[in-house]
mmCIF file with all atom_site columns, C-alpha atoms in Angstrom:
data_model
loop_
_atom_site.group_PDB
_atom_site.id
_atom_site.type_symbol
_atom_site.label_atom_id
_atom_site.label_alt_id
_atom_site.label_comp_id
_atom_site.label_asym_id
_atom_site.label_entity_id
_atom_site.label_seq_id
_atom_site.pdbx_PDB_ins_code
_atom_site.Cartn_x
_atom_site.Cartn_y
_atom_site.Cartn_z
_atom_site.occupancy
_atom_site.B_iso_or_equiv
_atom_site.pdbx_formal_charge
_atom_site.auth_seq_id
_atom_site.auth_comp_id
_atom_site.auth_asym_id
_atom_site.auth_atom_id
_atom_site.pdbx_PDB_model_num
ATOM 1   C CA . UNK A 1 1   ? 0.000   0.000  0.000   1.00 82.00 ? 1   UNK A CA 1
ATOM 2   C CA . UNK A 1 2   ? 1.618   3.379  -0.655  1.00 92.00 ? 2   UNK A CA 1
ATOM 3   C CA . UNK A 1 3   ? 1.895   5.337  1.605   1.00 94.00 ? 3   UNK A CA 1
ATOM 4   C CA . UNK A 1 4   ? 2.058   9.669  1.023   1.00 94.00 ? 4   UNK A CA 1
ATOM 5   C CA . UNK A 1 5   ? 3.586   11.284 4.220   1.00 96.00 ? 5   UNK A CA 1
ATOM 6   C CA . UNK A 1 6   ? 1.906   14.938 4.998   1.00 96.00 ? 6   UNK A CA 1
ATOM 7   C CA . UNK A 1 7   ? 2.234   17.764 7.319   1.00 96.00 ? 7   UNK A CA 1
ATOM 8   C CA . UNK A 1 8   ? -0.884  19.553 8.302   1.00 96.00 ? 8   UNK A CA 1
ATOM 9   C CA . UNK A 1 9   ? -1.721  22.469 10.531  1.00 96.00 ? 9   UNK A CA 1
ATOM 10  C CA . UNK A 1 10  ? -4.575  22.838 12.836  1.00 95.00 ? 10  UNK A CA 1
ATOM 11  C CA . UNK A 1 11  ? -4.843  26.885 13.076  1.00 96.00 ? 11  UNK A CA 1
ATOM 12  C CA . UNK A 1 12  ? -5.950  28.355 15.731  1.00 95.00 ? 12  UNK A CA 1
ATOM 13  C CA . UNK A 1 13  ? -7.251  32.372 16.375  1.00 97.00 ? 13  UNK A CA 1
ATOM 14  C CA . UNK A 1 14  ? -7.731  34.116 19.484  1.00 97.00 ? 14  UNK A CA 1
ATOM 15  C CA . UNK A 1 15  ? -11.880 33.013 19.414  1.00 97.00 ? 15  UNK A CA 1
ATOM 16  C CA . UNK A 1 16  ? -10.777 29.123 19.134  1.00 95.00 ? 16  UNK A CA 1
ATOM 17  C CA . UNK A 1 17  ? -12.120 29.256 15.408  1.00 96.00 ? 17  UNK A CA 1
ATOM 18  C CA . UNK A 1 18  ? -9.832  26.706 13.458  1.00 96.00 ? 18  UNK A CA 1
ATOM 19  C CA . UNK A 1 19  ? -8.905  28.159 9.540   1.00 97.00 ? 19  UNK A CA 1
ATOM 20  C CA . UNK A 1 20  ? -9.687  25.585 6.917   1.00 97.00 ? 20  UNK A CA 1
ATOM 21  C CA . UNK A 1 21  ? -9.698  25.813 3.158   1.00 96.00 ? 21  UNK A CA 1
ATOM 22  C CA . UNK A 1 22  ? -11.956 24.286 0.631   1.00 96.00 ? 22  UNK A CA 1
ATOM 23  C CA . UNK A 1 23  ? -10.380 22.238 -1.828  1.00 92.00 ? 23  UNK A CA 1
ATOM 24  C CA . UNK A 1 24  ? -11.379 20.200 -4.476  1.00 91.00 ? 24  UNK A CA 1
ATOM 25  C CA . UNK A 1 25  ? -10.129 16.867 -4.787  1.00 87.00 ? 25  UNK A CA 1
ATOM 26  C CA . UNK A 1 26  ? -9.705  15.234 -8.395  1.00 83.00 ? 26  UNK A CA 1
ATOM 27  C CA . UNK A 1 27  ? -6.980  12.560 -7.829  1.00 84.00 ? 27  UNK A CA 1
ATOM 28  C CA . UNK A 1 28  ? -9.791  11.145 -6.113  1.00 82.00 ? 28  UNK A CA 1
ATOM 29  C CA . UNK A 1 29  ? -12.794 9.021  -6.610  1.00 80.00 ? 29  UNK A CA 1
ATOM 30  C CA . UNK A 1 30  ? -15.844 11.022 -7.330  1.00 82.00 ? 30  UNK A CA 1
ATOM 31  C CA . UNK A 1 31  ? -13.442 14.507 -7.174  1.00 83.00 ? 31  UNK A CA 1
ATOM 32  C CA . UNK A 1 32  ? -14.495 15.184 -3.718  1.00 87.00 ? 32  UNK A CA 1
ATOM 33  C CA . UNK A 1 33  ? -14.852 19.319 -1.968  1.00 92.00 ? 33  UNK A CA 1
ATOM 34  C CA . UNK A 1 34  ? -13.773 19.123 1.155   1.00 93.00 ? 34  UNK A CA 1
ATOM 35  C CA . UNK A 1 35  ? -12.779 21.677 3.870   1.00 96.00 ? 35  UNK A CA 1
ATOM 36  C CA . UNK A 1 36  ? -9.214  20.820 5.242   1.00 95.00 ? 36  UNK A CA 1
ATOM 37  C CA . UNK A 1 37  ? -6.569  21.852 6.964   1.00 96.00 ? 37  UNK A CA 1
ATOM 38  C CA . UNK A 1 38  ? -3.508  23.710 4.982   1.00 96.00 ? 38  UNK A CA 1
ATOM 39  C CA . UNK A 1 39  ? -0.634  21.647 4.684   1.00 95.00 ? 39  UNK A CA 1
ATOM 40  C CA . UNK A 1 40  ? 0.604   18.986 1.795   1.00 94.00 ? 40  UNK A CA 1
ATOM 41  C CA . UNK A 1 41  ? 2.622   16.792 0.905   1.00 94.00 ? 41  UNK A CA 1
ATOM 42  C CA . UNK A 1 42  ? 6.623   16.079 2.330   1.00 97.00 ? 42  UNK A CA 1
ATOM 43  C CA . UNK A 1 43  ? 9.077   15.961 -0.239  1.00 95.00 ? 43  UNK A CA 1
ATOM 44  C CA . UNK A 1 44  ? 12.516  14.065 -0.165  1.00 94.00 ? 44  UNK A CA 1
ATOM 45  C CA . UNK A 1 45  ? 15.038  16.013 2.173   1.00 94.00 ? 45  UNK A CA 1
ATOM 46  C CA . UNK A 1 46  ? 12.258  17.760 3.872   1.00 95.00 ? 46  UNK A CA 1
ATOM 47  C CA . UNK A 1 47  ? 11.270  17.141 7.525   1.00 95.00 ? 47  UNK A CA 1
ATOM 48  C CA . UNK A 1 48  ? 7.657   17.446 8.566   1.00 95.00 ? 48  UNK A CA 1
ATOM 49  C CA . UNK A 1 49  ? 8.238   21.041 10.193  1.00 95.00 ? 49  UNK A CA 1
ATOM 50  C CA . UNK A 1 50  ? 9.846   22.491 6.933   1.00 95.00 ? 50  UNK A CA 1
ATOM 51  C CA . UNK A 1 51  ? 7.196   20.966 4.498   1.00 96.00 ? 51  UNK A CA 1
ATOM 52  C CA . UNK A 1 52  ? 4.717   22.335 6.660   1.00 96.00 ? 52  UNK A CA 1
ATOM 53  C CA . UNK A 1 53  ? 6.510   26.023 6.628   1.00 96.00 ? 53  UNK A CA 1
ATOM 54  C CA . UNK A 1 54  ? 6.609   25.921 2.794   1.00 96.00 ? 54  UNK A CA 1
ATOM 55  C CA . UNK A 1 55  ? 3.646   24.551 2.680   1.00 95.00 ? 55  UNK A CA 1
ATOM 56  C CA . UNK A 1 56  ? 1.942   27.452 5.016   1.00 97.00 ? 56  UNK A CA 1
ATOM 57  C CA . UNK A 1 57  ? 3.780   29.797 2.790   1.00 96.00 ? 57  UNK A CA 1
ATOM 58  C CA . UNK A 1 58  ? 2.439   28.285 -0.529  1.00 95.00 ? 58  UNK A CA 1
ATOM 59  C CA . UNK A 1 59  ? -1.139  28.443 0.446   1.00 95.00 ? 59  UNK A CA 1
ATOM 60  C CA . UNK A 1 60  ? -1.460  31.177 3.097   1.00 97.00 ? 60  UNK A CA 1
ATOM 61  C CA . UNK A 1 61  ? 1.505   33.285 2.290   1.00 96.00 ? 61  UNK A CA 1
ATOM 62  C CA . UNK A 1 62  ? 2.579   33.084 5.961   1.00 96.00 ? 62  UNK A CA 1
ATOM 63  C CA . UNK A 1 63  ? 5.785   32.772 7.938   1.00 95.00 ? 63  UNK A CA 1
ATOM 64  C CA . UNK A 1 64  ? 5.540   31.009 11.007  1.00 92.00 ? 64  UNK A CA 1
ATOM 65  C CA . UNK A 1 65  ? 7.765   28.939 13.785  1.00 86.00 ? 65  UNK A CA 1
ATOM 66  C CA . UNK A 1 66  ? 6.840   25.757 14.624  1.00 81.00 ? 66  UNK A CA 1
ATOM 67  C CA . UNK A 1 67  ? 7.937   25.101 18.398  1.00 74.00 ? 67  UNK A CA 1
ATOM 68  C CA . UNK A 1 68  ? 7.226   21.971 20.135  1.00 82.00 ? 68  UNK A CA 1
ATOM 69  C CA . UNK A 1 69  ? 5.881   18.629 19.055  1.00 90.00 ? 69  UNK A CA 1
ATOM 70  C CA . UNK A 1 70  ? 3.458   17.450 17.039  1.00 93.00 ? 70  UNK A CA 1
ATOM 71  C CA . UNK A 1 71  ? -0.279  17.960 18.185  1.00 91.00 ? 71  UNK A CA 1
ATOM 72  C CA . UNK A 1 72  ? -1.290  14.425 16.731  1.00 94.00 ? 72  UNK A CA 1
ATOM 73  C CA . UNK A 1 73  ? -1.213  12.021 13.777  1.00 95.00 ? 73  UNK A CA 1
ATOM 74  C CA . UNK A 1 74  ? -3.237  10.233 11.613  1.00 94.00 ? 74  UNK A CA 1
ATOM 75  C CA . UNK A 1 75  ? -3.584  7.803  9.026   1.00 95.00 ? 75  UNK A CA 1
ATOM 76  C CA . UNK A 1 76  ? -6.498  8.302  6.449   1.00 91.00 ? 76  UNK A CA 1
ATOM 77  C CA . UNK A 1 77  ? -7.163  5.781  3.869   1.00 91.00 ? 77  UNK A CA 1
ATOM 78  C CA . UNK A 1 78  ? -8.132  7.899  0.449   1.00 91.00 ? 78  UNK A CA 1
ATOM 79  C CA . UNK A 1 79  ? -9.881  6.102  -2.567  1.00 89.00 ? 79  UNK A CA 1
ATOM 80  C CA . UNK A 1 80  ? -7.255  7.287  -5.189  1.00 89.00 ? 80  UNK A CA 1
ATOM 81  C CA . UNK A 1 81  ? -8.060  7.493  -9.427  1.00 89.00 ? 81  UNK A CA 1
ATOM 82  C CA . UNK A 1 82  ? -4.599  5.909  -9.333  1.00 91.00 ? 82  UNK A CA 1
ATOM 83  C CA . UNK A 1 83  ? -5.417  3.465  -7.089  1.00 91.00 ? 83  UNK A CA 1
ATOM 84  C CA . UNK A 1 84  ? -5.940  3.364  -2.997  1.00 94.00 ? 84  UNK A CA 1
ATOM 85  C CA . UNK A 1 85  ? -3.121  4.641  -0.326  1.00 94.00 ? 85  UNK A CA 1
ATOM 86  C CA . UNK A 1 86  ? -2.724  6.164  2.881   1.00 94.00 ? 86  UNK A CA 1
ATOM 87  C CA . UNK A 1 87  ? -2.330  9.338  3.459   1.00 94.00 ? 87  UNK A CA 1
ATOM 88  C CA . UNK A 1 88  ? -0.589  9.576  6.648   1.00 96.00 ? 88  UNK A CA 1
ATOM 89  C CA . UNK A 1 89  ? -0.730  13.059 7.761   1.00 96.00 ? 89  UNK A CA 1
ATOM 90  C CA . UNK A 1 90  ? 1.259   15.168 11.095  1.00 97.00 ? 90  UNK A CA 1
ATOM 91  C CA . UNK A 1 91  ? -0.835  17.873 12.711  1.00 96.00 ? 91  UNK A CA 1
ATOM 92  C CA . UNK A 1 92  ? 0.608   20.723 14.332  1.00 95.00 ? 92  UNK A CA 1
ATOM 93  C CA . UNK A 1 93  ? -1.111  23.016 16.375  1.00 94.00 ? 93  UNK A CA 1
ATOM 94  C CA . UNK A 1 94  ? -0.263  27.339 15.490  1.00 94.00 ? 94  UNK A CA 1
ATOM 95  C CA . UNK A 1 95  ? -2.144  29.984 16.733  1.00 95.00 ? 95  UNK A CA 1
ATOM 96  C CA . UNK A 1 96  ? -2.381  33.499 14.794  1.00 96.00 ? 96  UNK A CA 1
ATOM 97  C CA . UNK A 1 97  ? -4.832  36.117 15.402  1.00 97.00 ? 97  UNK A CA 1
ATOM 98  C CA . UNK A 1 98  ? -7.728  36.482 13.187  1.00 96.00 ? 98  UNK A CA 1
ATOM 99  C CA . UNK A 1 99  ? -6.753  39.401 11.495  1.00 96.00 ? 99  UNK A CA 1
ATOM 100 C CA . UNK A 1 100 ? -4.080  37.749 9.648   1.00 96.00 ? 100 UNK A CA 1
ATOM 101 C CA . UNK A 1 101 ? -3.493  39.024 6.277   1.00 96.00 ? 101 UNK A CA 1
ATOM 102 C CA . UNK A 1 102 ? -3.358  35.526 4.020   1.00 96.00 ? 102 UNK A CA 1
ATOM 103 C CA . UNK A 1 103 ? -1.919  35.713 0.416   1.00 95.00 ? 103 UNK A CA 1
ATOM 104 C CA . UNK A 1 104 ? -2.994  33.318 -1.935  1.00 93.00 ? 104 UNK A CA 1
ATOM 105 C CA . UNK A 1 105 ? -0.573  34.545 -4.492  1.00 93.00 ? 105 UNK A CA 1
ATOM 106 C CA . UNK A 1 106 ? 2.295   31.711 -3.647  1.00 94.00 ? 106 UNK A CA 1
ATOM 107 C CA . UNK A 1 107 ? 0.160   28.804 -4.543  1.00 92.00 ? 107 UNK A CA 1
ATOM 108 C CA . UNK A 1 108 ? 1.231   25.865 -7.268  1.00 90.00 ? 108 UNK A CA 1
ATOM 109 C CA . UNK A 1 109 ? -0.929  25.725 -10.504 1.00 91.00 ? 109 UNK A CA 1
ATOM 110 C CA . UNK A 1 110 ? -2.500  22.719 -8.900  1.00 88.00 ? 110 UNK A CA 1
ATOM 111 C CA . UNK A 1 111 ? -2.959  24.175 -5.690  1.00 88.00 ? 111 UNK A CA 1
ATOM 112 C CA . UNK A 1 112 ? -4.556  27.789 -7.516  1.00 89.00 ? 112 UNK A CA 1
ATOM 113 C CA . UNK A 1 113 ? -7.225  25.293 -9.900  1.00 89.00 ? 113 UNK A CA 1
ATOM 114 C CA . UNK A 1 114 ? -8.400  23.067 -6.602  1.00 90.00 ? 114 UNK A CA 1
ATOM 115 C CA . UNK A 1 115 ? -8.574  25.648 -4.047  1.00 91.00 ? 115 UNK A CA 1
ATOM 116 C CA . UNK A 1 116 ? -12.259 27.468 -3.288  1.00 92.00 ? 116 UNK A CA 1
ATOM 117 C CA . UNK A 1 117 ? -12.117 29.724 -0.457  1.00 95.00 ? 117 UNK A CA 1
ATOM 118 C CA . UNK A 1 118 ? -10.714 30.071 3.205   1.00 96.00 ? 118 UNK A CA 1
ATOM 119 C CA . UNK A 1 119 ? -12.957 30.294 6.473   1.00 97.00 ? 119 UNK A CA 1
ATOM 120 C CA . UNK A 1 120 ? -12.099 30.498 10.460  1.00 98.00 ? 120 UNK A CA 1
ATOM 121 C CA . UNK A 1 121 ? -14.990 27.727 11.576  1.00 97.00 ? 121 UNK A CA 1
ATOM 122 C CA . UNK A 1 122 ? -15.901 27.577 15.431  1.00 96.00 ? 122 UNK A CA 1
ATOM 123 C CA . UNK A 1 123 ? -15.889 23.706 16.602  1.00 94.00 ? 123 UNK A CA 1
ATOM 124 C CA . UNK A 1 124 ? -20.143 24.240 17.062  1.00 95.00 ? 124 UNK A CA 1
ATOM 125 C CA . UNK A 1 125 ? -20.204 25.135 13.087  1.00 96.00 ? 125 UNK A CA 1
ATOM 126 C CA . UNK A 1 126 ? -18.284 22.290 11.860  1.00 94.00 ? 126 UNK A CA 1
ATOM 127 C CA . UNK A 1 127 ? -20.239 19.587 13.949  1.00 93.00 ? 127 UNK A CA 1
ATOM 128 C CA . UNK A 1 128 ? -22.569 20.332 11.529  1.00 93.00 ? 128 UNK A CA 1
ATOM 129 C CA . UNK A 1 129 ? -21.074 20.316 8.571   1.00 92.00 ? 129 UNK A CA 1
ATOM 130 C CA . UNK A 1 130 ? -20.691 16.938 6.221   1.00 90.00 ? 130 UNK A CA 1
ATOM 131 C CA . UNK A 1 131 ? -18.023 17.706 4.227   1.00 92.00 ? 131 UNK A CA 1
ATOM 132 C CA . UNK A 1 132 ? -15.277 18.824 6.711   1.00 93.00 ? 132 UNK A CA 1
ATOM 133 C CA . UNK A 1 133 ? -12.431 16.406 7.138   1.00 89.00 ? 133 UNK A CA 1
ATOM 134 C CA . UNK A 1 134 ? -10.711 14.381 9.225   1.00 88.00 ? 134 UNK A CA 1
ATOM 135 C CA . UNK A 1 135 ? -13.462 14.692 12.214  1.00 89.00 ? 135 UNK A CA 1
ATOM 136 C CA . UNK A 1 136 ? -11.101 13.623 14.547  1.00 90.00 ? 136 UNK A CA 1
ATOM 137 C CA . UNK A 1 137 ? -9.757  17.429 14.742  1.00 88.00 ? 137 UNK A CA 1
ATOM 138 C CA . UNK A 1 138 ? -12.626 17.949 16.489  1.00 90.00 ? 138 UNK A CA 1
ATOM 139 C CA . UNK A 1 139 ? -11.123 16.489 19.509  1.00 89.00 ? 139 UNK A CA 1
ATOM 140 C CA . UNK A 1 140 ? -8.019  19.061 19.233  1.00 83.00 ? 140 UNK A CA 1
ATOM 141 C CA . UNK A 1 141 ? -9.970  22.213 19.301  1.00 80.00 ? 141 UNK A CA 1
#
């Protein structure tokens, strides 16, 4: 089973609202729109806490230092076009205030065609929401 190794932030502002963006997913089955958590992908020579800086910068134009250890990890099964694998994913918890200016401007082509919009979500609003995922960040916020 292959195996993709990600590093993901869980964002935090000063209300305990968590940031996630709205991507859609076509190297998937059935091209799923999800809200997620930024992050991506590690690439060879990287460890998680650098892919996960480039990665912040990328999508949300922002600097930030990682200090500590990882909040959690998971492992989430995806139903690939290409075939099925495991995405297994590092979450790090970073708090920023609200007002954050975000630039959108460093994104990959990819990135630019698959992304929808960005949204600070209180834990009560995405309880009741279906297509928010993993779920189990619900336990970190």
């Amino acid at each position: 089973m292959k195996i993709r190794q990600c590093s993901r932030a869980v964002i935090i502002n000063e209300r305990n609202e968590i940031l996630l963006q709205r991507f859609e997913f076509r190297d998937v089955v059935g091209n799923k729109v999800l809200w997620v958590t930024p992050g991506g992908g590690i690439e060879e020579n990287e460890t998680p806490a650098e892919a996960l800086k480039r990665e912040l910068y990328e999508e949300l134009g922002i600097v930030v230092d990682l200090v500590g250890e990882p909040l959690f990890q998971l492992d989430v099964w995806i139903d690939g076009k290409q075939g099925p694998f495991v995405s297994r994913e590092i979450y790090y918890k970073i708090m920023i205030p609200s007002d954050t200016r975000l630039s959108f401007e460093n994104m990959t082509k990819d990135e630019k065609d698959a992304w929808q919009q960005v949204k600070w979500w209180s834990k009560e609003e995405l309880q009741s929401i279906d297509d928010f995922a993993p779920r189990e960040i619900l336990n970190y916020i």
